[in-house]
Coordinates of C-alpha atoms in Angstrom, one line a residue:
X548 CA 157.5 121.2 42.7
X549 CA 160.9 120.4 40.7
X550 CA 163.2 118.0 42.6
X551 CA 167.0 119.3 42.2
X552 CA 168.6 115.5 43.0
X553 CA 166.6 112.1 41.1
X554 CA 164.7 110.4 43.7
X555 CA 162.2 107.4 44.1
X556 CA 158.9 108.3 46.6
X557 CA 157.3 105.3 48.3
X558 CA 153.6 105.4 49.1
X559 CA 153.1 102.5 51.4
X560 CA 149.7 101.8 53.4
X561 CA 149.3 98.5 56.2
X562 CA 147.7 97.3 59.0
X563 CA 149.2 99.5 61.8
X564 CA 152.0 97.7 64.4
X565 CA 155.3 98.1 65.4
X566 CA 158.2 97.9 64.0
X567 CA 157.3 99.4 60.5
X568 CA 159.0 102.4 60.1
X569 CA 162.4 100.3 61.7
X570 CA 161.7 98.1 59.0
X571 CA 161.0 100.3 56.2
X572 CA 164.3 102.6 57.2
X573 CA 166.5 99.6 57.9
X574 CA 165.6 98.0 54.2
X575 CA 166.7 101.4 52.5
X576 CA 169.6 101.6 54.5
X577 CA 170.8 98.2 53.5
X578 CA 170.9 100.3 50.2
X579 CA 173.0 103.3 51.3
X580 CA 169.9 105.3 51.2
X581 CA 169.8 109.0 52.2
X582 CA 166.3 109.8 53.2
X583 CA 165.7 113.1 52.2
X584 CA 161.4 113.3 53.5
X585 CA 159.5 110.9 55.3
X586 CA 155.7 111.1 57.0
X587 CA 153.6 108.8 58.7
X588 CA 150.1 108.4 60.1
X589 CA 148.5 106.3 61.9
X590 CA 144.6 106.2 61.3
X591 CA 143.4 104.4 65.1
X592 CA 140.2 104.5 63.8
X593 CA 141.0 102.1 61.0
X594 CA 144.2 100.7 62.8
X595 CA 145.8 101.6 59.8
X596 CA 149.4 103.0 59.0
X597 CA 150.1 105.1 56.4
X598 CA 154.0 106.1 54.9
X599 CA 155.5 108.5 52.6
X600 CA 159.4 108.5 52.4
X601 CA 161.6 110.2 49.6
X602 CA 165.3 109.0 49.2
X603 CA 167.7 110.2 46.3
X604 CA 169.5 107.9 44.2
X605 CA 172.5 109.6 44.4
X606 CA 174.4 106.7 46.0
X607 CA 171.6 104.1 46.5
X608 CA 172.9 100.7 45.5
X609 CA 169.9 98.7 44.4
X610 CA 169.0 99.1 40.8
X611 CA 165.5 100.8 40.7
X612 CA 164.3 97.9 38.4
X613 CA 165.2 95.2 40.9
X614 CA 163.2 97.6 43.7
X615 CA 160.3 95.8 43.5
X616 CA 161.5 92.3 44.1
X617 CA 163.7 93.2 46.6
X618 CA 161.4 95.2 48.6
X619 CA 158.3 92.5 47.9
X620 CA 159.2 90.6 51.1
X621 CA 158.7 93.2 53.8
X622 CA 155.8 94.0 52.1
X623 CA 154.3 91.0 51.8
X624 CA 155.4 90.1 55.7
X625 CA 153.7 93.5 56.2
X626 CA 150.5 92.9 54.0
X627 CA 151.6 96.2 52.5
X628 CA 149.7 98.0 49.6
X629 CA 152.3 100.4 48.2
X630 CA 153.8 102.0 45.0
X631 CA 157.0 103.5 44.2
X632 CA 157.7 106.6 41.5
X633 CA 160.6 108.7 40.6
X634 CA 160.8 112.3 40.5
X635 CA 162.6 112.2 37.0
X636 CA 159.7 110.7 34.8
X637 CA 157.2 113.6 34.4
X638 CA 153.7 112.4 34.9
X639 CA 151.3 112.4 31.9
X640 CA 148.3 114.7 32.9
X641 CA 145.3 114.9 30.4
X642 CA 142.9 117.6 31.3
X643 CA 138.7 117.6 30.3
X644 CA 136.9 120.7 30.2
X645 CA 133.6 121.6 28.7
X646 CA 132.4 125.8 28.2
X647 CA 134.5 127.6 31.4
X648 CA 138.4 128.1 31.1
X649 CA 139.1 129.9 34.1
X650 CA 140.5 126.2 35.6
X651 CA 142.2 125.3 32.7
X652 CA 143.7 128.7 31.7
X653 CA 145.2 128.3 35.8
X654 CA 146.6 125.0 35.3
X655 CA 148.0 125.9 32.0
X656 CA 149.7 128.4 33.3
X657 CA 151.3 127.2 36.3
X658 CA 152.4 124.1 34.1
X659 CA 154.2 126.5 31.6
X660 CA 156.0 128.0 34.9
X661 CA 157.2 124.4 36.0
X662 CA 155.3 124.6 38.9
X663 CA 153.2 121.1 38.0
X664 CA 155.6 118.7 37.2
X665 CA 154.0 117.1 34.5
X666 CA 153.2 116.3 31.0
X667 CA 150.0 117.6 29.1
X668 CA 149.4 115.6 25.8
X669 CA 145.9 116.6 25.3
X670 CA 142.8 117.9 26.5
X671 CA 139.7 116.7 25.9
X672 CA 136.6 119.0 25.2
X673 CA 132.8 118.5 25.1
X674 CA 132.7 121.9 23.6
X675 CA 134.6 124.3 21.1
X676 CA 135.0 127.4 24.2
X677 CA 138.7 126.4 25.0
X678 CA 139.8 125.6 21.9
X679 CA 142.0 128.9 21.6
X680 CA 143.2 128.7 25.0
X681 CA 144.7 124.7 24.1
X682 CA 146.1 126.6 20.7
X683 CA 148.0 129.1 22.2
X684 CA 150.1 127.1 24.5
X685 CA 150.7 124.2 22.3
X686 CA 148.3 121.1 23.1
X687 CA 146.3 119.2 20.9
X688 CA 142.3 119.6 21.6
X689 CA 139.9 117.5 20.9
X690 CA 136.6 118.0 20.8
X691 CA 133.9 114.8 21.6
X692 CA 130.6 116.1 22.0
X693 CA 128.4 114.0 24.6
X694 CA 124.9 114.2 24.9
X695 CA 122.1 112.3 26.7
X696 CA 121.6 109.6 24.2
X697 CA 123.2 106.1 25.9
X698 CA 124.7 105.0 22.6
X699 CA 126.1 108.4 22.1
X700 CA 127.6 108.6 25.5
X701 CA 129.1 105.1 25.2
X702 CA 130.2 105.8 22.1
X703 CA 132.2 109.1 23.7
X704 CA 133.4 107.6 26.4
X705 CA 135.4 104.9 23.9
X706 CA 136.4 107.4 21.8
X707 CA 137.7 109.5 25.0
X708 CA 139.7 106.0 26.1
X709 CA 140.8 105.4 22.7
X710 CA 142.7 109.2 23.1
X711 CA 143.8 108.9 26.8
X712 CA 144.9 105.1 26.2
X713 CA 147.0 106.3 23.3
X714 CA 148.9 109.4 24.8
X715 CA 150.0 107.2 27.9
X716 CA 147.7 109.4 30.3
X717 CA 148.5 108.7 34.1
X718 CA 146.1 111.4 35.3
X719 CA 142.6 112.6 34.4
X720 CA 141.9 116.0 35.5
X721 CA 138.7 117.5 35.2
X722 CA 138.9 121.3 34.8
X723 CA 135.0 122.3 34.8
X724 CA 133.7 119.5 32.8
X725 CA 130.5 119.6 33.0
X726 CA 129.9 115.6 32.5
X727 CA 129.2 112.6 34.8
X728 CA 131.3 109.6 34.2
X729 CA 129.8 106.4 33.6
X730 CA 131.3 103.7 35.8
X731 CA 133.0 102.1 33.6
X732 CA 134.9 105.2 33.1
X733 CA 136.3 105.4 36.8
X734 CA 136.8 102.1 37.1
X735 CA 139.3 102.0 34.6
X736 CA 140.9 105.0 36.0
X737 CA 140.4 104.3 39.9
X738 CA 141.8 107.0 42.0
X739 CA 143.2 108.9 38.5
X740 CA 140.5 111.3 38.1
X741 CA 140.5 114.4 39.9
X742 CA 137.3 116.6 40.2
X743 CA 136.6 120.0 41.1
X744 CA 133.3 120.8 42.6
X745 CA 132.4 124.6 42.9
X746 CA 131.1 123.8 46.3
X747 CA 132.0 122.7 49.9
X748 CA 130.9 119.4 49.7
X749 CA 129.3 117.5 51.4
X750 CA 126.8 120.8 51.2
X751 CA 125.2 121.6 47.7
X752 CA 126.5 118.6 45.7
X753 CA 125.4 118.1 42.2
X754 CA 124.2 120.9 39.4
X755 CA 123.7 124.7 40.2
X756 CA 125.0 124.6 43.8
X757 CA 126.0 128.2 44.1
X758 CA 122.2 129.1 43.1
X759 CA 121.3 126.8 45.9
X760 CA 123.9 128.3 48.1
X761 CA 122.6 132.2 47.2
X762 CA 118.6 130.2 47.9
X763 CA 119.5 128.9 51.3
X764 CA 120.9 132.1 52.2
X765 CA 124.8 130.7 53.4
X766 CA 127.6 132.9 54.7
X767 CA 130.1 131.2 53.4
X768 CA 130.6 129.5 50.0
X769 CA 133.9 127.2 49.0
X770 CA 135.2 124.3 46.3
X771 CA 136.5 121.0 46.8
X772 CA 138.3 118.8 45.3
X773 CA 138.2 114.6 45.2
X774 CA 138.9 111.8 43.3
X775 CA 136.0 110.4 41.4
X776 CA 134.0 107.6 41.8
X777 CA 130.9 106.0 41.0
X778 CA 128.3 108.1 43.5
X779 CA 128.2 111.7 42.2
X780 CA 130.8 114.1 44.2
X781 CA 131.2 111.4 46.8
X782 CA 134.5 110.8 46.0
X783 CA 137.7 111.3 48.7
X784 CA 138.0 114.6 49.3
X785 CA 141.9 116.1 48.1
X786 CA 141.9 119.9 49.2
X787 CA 138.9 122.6 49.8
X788 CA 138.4 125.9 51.0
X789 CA 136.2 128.7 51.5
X790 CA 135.4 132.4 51.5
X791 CA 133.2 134.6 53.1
X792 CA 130.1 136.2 51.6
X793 CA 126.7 138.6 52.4
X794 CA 123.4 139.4 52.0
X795 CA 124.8 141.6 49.6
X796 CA 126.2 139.0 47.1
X797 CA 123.8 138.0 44.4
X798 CA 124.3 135.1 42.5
X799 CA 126.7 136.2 39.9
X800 CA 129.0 137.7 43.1
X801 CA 129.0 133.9 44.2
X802 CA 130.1 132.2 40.8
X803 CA 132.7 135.3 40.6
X804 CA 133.8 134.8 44.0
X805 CA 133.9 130.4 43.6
X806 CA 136.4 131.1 40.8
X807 CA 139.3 131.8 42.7
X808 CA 138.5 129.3 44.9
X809 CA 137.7 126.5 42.2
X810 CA 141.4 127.8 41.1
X811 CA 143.2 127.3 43.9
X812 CA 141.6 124.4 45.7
X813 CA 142.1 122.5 41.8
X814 CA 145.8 123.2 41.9
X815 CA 146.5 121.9 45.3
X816 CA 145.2 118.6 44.5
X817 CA 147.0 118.7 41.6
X818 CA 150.6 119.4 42.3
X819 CA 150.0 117.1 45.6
X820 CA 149.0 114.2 43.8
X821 CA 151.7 114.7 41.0
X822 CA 154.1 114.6 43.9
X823 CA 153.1 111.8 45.1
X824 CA 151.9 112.8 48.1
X825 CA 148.3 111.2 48.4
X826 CA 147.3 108.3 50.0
X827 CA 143.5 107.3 49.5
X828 CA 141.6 104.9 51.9
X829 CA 138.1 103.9 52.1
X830 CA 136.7 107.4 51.4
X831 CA 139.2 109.7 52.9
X832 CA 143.0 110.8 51.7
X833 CA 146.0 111.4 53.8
X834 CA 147.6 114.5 52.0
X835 CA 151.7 114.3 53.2
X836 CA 154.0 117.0 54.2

């Protein structure tokens, strides 16, 4: 999504009582603010509250580089977590992908049409499949192979850092890469590392889960996508959706089928988190308007 006027987004999350959003409106209004989008939510459950509000700059009157200490206060009164981005410094989005290209051959192209606002300065491969498809649109590849050997995957996983920490990388996103992450990995990049799983989790996690799916004889097959973390496709899920299927679909009908979803439901999660418009708690996300 392009942004035609600069703006700063803030993400804020809190223990839930009253008088936030007063406070939070009245501190940006001190500033001249003009609020162009703002959602809430309040998680009862948690007794949590949860904000995203979008201003332009276009007349605000506190220096973006003094935001943080002037804002620090409230939050701190508040015992706010929060974070505050601007819509004119393109994110930098490295992409993983191992033999299919169908997810990274989507993304590519919607980036190439503006419709993910976002840098790409590499991608990382496990295998040669995509190297073409990286070529053609201009993007360095790599290739690291990985393989069950610890030493090897350690060694990998350094030499993965080594590229990511180099290009500036502010999200990981994982196109079909058919890899598990050590923790180590997601630790360093917590809440940075978006998945797609070519299932509707939490049914048929882990490998071959549209074999599973034709096995247990479902109705309906889908994808989702999550953040990673240490527990194998447990992470908080982003976006997912399904699609209908028969008796009549064999396998190969439901890995054909799962494509278009895996697509789509990739994305979503995409363009929502490169607009800032994710908030992740415990193991669930708030996805704003």
């Amino acid at each position: 999504m392009s942004h035609a006027k600069p703006s700063a987004i803030l993400l804020i999350s809190c223990p839930d009582k009253k008088g936030l959003v007063a406070a939070i409106a009245n501190f940006l209004m001190t500033y001249n603010a003009s609020i162009m989008h703002a959602d809430q939510h309040q998680d009862d459950s948690e007794q949590l509250f949860l904000m995203r509000v979008e201003w332009s700059l276009d007349g605000f009157t506190l220096p973006m580089d003094d935001f943080a200490a002037a804002f620090q206060p409230i939050a701190s009164e508040h015992n706010m977590s929060w974070s505050v981005s601007l819509s004119a410094r393109k994110p930098r989005m490295a992409i993983m992908v191992s033999h299919y290209e169908h997810c990274l051959a989507d993304l590519l192209h919607r980036w190439r049409i503006g419709e993910l606002n976002c840098d790409i300065p590499l991608i990382i491969a496990n295998h040669e499949d995509c190297r073409k498809l990286a070529e053609f649109n201009g993007i360095p590849f790599h290739v690291i192979p990985v393989n069950k050997d610890n030493k090897a995957e350690a060694e990998a996983e350094a030499a993965q850092w080594q590229l990511l920490d180099e290009a500036g990388v502010d999200l990981i996103v994982l196109a079909r890469y058919m890899q598990v992450l050590s923790p180590a990995f997601v630790a360093r990049y917590r809440n940075r590392v978006i998945n797609i799983h070519h299932s509707f989790l939490p049914a048929f996690d882990g490998a071959k889960p549209y074999h599973r799916a034709f096995a247990r004889g479902v109705k309906l097959i889908g994808a989702t996508s999550h953040y990673v973390t240490e527990v194998l496709d447990d992470g908080p899920i982003i976006e997912q959706e399904v699609t209908r299927i028969s008796h009549r679909d064999d396998v190969d009908d439901l890995i054909q089928k799962g494509r278009d979803l895996e697509k789509v439901v990739l994305s979503r999660a995409v363009r929502w988190h490169l607009d800032y418009r994710i908030l992740s708690y415990g193991n669930k996300t708030v996805i704003f308007d």
